[in-house]
Each structure stands twice: as C-alpha cells, then as structure tokens.
PDB file of C-alpha atoms and ligand atoms in Angstrom:
ATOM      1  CA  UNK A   1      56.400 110.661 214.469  1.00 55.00           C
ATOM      2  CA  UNK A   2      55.137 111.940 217.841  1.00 64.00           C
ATOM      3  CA  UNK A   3      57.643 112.183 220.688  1.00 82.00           C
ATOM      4  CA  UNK A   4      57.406 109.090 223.430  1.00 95.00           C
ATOM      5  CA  UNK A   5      56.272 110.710 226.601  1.00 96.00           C
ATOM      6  CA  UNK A   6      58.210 108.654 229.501  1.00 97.00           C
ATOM      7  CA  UNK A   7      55.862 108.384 233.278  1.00 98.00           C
ATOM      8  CA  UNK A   8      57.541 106.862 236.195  1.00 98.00           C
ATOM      9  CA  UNK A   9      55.984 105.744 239.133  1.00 98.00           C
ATOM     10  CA  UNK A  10      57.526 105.057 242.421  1.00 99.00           C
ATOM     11  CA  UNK A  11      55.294 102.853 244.262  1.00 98.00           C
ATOM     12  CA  UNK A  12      54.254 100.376 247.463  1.00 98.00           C
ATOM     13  CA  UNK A  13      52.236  98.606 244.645  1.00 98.00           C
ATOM     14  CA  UNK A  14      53.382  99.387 241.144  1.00 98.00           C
ATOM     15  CA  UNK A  15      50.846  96.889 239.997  1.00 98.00           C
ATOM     16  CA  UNK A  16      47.447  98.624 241.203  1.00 98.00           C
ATOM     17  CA  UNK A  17      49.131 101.235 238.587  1.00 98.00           C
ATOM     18  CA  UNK A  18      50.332  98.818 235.892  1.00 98.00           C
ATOM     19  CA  UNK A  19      46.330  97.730 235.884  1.00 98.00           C
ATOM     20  CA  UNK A  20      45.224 100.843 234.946  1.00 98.00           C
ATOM     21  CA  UNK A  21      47.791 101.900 232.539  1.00 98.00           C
ATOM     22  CA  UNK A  22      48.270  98.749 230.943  1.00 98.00           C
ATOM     23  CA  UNK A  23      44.152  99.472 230.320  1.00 98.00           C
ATOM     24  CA  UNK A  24      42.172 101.152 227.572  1.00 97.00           C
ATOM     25  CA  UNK A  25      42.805 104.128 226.107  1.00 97.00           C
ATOM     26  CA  UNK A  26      46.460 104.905 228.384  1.00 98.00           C
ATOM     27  CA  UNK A  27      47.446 100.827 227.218  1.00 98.00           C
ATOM     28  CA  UNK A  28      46.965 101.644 223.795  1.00 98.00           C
ATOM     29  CA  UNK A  29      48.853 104.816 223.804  1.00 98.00           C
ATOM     30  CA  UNK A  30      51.796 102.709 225.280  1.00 98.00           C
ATOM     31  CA  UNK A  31      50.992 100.246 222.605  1.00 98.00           C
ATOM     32  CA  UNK A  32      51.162 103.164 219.981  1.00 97.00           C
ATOM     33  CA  UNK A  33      54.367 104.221 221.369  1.00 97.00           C
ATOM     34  CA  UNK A  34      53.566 107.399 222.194  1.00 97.00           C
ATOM     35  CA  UNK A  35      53.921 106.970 225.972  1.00 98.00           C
ATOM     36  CA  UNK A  36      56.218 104.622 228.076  1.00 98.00           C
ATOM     37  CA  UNK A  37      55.508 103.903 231.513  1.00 98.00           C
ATOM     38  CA  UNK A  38      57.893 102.894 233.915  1.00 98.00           C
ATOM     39  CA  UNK A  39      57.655 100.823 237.738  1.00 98.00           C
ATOM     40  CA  UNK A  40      60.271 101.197 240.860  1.00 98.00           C
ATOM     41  CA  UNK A  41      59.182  99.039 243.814  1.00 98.00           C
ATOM     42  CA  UNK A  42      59.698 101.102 246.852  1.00 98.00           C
ATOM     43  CA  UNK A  43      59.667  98.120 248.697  1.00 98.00           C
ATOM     44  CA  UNK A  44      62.830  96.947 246.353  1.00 98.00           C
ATOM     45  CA  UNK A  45      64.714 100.284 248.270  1.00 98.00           C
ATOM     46  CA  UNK A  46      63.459  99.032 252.004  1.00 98.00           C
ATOM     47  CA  UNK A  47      66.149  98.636 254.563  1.00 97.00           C
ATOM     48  CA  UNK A  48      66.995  95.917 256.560  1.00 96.00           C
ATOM     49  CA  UNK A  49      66.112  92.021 255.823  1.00 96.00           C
ATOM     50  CA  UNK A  50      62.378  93.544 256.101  1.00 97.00           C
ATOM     51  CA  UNK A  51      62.937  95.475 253.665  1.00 98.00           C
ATOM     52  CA  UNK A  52      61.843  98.463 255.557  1.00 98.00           C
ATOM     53  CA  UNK A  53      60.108 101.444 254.517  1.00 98.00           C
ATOM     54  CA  UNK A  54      58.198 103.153 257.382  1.00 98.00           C
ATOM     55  CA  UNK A  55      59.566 103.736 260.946  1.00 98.00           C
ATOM     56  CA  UNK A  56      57.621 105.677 263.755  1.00 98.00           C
ATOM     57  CA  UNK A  57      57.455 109.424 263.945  1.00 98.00           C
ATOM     58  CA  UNK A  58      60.017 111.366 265.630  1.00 98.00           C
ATOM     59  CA  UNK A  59      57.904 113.566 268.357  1.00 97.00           C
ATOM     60  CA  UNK A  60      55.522 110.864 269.034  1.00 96.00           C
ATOM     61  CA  UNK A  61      51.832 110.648 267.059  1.00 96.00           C
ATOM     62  CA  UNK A  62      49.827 108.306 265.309  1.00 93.00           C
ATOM     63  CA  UNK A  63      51.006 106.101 262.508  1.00 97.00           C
ATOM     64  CA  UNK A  64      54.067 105.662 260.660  1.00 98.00           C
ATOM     65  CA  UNK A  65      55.818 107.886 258.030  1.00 98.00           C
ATOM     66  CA  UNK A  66      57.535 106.606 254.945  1.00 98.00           C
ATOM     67  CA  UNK A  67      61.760 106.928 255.968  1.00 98.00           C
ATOM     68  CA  UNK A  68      63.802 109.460 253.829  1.00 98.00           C
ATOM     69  CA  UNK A  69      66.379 106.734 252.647  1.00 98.00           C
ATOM     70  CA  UNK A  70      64.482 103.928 250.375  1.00 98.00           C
ATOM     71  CA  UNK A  71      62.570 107.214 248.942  1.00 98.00           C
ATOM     72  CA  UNK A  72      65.867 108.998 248.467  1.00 98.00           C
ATOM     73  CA  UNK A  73      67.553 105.752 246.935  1.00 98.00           C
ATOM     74  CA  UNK A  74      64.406 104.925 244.671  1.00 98.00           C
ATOM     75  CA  UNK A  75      64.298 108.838 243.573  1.00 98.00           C
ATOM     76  CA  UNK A  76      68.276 108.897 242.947  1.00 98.00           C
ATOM     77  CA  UNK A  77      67.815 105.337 240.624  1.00 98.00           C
ATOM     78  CA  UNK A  78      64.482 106.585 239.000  1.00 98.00           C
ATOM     79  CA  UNK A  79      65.870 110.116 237.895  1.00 97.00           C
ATOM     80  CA  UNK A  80      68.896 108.550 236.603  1.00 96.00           C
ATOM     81  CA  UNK A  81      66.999 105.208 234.863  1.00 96.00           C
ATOM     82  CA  UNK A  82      64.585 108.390 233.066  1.00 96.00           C
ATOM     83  CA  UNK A  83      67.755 110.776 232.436  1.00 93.00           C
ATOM     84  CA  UNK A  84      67.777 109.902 228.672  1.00 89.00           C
ATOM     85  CA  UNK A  85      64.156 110.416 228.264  1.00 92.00           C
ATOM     86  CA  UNK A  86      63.637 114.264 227.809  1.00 83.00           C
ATOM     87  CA  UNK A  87      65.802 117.372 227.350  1.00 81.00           C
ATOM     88  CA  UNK A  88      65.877 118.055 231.307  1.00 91.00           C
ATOM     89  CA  UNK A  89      65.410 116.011 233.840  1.00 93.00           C
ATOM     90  CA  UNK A  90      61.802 114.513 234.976  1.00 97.00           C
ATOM     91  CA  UNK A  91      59.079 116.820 236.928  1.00 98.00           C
ATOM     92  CA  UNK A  92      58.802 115.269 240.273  1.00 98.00           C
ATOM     93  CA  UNK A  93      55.400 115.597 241.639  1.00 98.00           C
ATOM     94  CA  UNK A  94      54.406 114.213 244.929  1.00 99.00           C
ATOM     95  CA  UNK A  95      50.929 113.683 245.242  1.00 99.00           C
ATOM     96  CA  UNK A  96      49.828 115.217 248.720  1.00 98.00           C
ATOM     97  CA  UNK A  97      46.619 116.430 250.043  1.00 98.00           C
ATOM     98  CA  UNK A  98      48.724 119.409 250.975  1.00 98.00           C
ATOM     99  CA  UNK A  99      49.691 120.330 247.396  1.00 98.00           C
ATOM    100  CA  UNK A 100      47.946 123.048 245.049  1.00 98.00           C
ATOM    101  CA  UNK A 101      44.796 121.953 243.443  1.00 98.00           C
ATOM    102  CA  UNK A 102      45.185 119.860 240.262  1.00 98.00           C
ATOM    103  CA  UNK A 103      43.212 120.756 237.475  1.00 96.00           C
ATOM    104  CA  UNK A 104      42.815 120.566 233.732  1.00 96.00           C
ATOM    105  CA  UNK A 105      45.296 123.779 233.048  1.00 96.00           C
ATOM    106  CA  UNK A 106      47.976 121.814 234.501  1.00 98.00           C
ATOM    107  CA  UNK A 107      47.465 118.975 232.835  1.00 98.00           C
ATOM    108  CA  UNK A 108      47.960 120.304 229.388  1.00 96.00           C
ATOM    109  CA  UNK A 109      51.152 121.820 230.218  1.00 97.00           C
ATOM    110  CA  UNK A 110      52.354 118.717 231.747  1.00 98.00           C
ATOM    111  CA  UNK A 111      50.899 116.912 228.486  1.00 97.00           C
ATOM    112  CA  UNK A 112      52.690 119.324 226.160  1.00 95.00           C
ATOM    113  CA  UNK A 113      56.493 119.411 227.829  1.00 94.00           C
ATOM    114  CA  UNK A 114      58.613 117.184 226.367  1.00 90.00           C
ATOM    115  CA  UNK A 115      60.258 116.103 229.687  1.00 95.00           C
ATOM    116  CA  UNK A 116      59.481 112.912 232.131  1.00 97.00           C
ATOM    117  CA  UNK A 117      57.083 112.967 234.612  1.00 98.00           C
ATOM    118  CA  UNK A 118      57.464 110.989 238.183  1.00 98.00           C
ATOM    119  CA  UNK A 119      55.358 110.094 241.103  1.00 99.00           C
ATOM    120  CA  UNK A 120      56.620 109.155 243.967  1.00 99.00           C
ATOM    121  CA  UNK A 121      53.351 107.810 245.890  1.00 99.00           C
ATOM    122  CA  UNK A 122      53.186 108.211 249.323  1.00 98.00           C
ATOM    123  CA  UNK A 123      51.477 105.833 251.934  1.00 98.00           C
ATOM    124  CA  UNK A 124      50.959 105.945 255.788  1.00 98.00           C
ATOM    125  CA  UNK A 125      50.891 109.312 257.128  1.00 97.00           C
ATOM    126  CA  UNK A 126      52.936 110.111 254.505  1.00 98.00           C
ATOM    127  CA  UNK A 127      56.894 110.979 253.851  1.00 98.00           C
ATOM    128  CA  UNK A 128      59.735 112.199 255.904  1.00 98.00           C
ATOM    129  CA  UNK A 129      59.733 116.142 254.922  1.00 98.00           C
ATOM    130  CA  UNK A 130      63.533 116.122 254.545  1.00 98.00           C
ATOM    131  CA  UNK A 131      62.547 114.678 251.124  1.00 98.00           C
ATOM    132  CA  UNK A 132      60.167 117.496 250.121  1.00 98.00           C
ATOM    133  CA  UNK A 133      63.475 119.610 251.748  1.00 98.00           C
ATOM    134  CA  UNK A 134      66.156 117.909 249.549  1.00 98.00           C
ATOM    135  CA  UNK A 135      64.490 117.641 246.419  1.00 98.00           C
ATOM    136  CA  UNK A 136      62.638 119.515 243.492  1.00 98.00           C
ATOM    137  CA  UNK A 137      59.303 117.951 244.077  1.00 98.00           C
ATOM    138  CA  UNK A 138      55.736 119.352 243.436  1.00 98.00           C
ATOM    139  CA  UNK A 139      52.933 118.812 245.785  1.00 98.00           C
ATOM    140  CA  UNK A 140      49.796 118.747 243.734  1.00 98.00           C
ATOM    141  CA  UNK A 141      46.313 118.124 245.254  1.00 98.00           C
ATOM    142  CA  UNK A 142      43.178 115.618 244.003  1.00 98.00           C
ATOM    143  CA  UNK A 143      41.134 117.533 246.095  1.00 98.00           C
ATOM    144  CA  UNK A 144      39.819 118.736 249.636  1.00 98.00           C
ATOM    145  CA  UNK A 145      39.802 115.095 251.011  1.00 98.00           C
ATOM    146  CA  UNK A 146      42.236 112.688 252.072  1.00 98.00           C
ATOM    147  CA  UNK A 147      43.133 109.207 250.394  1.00 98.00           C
ATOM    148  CA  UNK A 148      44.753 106.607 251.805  1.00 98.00           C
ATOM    149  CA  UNK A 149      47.840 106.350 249.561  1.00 98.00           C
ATOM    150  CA  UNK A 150      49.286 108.269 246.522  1.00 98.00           C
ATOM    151  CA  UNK A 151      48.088 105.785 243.374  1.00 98.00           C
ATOM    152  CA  UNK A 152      44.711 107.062 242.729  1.00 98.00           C
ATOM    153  CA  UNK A 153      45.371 110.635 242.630  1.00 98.00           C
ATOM    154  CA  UNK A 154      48.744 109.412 240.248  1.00 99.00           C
ATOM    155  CA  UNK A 155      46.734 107.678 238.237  1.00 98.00           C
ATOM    156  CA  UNK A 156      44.137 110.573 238.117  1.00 98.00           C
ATOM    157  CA  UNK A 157      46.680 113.016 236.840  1.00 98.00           C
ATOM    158  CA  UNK A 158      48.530 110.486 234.237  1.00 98.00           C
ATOM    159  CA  UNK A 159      44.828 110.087 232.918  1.00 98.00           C
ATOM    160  CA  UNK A 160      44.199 113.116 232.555  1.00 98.00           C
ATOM    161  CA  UNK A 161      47.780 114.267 230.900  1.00 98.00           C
ATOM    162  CA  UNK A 162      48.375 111.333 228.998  1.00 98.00           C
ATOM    163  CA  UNK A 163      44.786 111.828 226.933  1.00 97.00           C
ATOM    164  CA  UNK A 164      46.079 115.408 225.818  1.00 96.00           C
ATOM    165  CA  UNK A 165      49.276 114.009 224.661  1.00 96.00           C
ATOM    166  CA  UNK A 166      49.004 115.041 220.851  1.00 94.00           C
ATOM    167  CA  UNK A 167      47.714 111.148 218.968  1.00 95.00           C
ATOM    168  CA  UNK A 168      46.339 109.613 221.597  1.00 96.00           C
ATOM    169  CA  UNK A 169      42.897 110.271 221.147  1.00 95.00           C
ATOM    170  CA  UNK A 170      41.376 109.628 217.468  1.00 90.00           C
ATOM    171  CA  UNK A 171      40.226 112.967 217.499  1.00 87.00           C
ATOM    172  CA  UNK A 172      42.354 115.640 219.351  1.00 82.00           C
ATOM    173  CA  UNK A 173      40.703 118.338 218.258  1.00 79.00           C
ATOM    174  CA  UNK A 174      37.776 117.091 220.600  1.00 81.00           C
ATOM    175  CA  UNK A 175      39.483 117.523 223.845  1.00 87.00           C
ATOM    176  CA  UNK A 176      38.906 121.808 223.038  1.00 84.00           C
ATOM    177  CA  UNK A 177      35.403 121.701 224.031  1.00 82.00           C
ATOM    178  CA  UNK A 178      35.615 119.920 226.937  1.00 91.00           C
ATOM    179  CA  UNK A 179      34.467 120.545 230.408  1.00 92.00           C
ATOM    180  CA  UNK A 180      37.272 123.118 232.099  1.00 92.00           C
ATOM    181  CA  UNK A 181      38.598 123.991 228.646  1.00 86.00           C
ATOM    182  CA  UNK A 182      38.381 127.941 228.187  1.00 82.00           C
ATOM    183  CA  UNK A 183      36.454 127.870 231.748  1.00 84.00           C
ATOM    184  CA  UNK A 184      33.616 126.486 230.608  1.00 89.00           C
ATOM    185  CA  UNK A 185      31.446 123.181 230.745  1.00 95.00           C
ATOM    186  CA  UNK A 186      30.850 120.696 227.708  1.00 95.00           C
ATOM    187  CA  UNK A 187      27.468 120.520 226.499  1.00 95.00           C
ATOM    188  CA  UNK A 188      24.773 117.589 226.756  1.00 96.00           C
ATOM    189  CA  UNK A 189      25.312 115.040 224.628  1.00 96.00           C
ATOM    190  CA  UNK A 190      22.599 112.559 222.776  1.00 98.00           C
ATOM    191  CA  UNK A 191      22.909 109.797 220.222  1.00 98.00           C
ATOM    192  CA  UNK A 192      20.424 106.965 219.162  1.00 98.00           C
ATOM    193  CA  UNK A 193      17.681 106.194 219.650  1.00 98.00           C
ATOM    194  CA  UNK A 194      15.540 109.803 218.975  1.00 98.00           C
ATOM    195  CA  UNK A 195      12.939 109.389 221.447  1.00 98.00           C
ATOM    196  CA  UNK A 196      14.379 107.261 224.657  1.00 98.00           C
ATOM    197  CA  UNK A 197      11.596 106.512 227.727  1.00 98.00           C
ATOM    198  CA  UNK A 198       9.439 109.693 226.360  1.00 98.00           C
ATOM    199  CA  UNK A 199      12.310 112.089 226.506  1.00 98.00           C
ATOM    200  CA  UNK A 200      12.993 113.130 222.817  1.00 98.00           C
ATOM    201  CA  UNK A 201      16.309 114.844 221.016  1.00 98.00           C
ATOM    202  CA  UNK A 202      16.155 118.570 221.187  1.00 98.00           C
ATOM    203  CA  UNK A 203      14.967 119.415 217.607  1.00 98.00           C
ATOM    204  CA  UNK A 204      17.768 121.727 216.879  1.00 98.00           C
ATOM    205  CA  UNK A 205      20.453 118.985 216.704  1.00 98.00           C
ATOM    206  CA  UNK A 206      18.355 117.689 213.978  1.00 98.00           C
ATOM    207  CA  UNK A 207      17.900 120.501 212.338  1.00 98.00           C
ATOM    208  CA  UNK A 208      21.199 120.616 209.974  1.00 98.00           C
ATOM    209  CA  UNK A 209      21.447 124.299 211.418  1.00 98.00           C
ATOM    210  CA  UNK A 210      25.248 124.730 212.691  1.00 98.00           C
ATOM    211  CA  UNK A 211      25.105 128.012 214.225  1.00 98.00           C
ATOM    212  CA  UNK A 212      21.501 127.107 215.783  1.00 98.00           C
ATOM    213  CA  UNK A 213      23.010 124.317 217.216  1.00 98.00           C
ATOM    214  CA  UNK A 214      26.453 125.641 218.413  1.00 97.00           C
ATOM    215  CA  UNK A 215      24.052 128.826 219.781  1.00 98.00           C
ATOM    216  CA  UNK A 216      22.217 125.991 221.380  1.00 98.00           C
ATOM    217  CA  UNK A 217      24.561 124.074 222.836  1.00 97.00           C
ATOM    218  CA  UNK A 218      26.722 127.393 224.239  1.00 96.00           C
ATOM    219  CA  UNK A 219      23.257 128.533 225.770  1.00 97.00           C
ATOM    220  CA  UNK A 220      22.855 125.123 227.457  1.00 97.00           C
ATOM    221  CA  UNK A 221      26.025 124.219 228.715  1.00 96.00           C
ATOM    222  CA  UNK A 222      26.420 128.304 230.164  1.00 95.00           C
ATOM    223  CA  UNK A 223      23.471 128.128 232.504  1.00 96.00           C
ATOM    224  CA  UNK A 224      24.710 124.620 233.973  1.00 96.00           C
ATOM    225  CA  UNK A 225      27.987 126.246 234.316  1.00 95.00           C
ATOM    226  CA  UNK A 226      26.831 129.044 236.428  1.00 95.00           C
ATOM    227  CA  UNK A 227      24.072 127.000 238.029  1.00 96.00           C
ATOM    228  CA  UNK A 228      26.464 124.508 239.304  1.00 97.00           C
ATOM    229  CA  UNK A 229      29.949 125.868 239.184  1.00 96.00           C
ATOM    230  CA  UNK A 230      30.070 130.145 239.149  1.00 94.00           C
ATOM    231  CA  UNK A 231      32.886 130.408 240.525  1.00 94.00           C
ATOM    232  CA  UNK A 232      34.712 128.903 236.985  1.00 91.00           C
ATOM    233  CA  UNK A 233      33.324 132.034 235.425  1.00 81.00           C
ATOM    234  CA  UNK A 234      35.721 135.278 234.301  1.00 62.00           C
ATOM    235  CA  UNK A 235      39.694 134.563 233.978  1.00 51.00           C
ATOM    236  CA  UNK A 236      40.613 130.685 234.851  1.00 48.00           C
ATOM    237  CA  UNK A 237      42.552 131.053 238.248  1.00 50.00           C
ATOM    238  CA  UNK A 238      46.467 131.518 237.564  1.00 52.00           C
ATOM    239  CA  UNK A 239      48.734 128.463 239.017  1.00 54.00           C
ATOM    240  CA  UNK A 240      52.081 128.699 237.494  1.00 61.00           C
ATOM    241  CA  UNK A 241      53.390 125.386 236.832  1.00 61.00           C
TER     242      UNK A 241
HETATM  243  N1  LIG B   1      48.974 112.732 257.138  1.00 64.37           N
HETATM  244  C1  LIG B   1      48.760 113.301 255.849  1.00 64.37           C
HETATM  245  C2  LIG B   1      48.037 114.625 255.983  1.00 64.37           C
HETATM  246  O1  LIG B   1      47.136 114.724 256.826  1.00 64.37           O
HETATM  247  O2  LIG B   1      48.339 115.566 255.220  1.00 64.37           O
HETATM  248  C3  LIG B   1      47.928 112.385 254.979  1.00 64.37           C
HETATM  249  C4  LIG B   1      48.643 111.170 254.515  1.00 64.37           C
HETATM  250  S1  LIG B   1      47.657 110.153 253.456  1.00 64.37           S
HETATM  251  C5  LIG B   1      46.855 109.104 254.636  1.00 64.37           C
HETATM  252  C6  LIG B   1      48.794 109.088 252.666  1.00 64.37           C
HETATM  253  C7  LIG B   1      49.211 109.502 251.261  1.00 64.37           C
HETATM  254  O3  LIG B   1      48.098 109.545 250.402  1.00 64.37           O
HETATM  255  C8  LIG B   1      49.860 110.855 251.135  1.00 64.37           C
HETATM  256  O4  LIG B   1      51.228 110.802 251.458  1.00 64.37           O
HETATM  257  C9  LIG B   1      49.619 111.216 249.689  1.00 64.37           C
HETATM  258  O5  LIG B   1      50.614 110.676 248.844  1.00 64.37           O
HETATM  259  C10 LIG B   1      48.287 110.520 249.395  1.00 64.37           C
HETATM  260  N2  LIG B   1      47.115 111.423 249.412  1.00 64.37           N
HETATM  261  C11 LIG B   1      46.142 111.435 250.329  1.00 64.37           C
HETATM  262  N3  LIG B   1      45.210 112.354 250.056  1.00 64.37           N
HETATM  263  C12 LIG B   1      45.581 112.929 248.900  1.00 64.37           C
HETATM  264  C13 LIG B   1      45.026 113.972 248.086  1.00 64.37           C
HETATM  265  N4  LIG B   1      43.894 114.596 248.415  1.00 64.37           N
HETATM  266  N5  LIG B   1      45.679 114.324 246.969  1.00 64.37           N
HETATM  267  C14 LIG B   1      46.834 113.710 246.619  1.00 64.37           C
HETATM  268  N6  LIG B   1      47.416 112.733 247.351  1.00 64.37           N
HETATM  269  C15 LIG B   1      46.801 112.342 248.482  1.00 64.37           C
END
C-alpha cells in the first residue's frame, strides 16, 4: 500500500482549489487514497465582525496587504490539524513571484518526501513579511510574471507533484521521458490515423525497429531542445530544496 500524501491549502477561496483537485487525474488519486487534500478558509481566521483579513500598508502605497494575525492563526491550526500526517512537520511554501523558480526537479522531491505539503495563498499585494520572518516558509516562483492571487501557481505545483507521487499515473515509468526529465525535451508524439490532412507518420515508428526509433526520437526531440530552449543543455541548474 502506497503512503497517503496529505496537501493543505490555506485559501481566500478554497473552492477555486477544491474544483481542480476534486478533478481528473488529482480527484482520482484522492479517490485512490493515495493523496488527501485538505481546505482552511482564511476568511474563517479574519478579525473583527468583518471578518478581516487585509488592512492598509504601513508607509503608505497602493493596495492592501494580507494582516499577519488570521495568516498566523490559520498557519498555527493548519500545521497542527496536518501534525499526524508525516514524520516531520508539513513544508510550508508560499507561493510568491519573489520566490526561486519552480520547476520539475523540485517537484519530484516534493513528490517523493513523505511529509505534508501547505500553501498558504496570498492575495492583494500580498502578506505582512513578519510572516515570511516568523515562520519556515518557502517562496517558490511560477514564473517571471505576476498573478493576481496565490491559487493558480498552488495548483500548478500540486499538479505537477501530485502526478509523480508513485500510483497515480497508470504508468509511472512514463513520467522518465518527459519534457525537463534528465534536461531534456519529450519527443513528438503520433497515433491514428497514419496519414492526417497529407502529413503522414514518420516511417520509422512503423518500422518495428527499437533502436531506429529511440535513435529517432532522441535526434528529434535534441534539436527542438536546443532550437528552443539551449540554455536546459549541460548539468540541470542546482536549487537545493
Ligand atoms: N506585490 C507583490 C509583488 O510585486 O511582489 C505581488 C502580489 S500578487 C498581486 C498577489 C499574490 O499572488 C502574491 O502574494 C502571491 O501569492 C501570488 N503570486 C503572484 N504572482 C506570482 C508568481 N509569479 N508566482 C507565485 N505566486 C504569485
């Protein structure tokens, strides 16, 4: 029996992120057991008969910025609520346009600890930085563009950890040759019919030769590697996790 990965989510809208996980392949891998997913309503942590969670920025500025104490209070109850769910505590990552890069590395060693993960989404112009002072938290990047809340790029990164958990997909072994995996991209794929709008199969990958075609497909996928993305060529860059 596989061990039940545990993903908590602290959230202005827990249910944009119950829709996705509750979908395809990351609701059947809750369905198979083999992940649980878990919801904390930030809003449920607001102060004041509002319910409260942003207040104006000290200094002056635009917008608002998400107060230290419903994040504290929701990160106290969610690390404690998750507590029984791994051998240490959960990895808190906050997901911040100012964190390191996310990228497939990191999501295999997330996908292969046997220890919680939670998000704690951020919203506004994002969270008091006593937070990011008082707490273990990881700042990890979707990329070189800015979003208008924390949910997407969480639900990016549980994707793409939760598909490398060990039974989720039918066939693990698959997830080897995929784009990013040993630096490299996948190669094109084809299936019925053989000729499609005049553009036919490559005859190798009907050949029945296996080294043609794995020659074939290495060649292939190698020149739209370097064509499109060099710089993934030579040693995968080294973030420590
Ligand atoms: N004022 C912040 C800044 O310039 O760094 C941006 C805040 S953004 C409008 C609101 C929230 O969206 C952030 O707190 C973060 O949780 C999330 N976010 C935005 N862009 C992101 C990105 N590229 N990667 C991960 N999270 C992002």
């Amino acid at each position: 029996m596989e061990h039940c990965r545990h993903i908590g989510v602290i959230s202005l809208f827990p249910d944009m992120l119950r829709t996705i996980f509750e979908t395809s392949i990351l609701g059947r891998a809750e369905s198979k057991g083999l992940v649980r997913f878990h919801y904390w309503n930030l809003r449920d942590f607001g102060t004041g008969s509002y319910h409260s969670v942003d207040d104006y920025p000290f200094g002056g500025g635009g917008g608002m910025i998400m107060k230290p104490e419903p994040i504290s209070e929701a990160l106290d109850r969610s690390m404690n609520d998750l507590a029984g769910h791994g051998k240490i505590g959960p990895r808190l990552i906050y997901p911040s346009p100012q964190g390191r890069v996310f990228h497939q590395k990191i999501a295999r060693t997330w996908a292969d600890e046997e220890r919680p993960l939670l998000f704690l989404c951020g919203h506004y112009e994002g969270i008091d930085q006593r937070i990011l002072d008082c707490y273990a938290i990881e700042e990890w990047s979707m990329g070189d563009y800015v979003l208008s809340g924390g949910e997407l790029p969480c639900a990016s990164m549980v994707d793409a950890v939760v598909r490398l958990v060990p039974g989720v997909l039918s066939n693990d072994s698959a997830t080897m040759n995929e784009t990013f995996e040993n630096s490299r991209f996948d190669y094109p794929q084809y299936t019925r019919p053989r000729v499609f709008r005049g553009h036919e199969v490559p005859p190798v990958l009907l050949s029945g030769d296996h080294e043609a075609i794995r020659r074939y497909r290495e060649d292939v996928s190698r020149r739209k590697q370097q064509s499109v993305r060099p710089d993934l060529s030579g040693n995968p860059t080294e973030v420590s996790c």
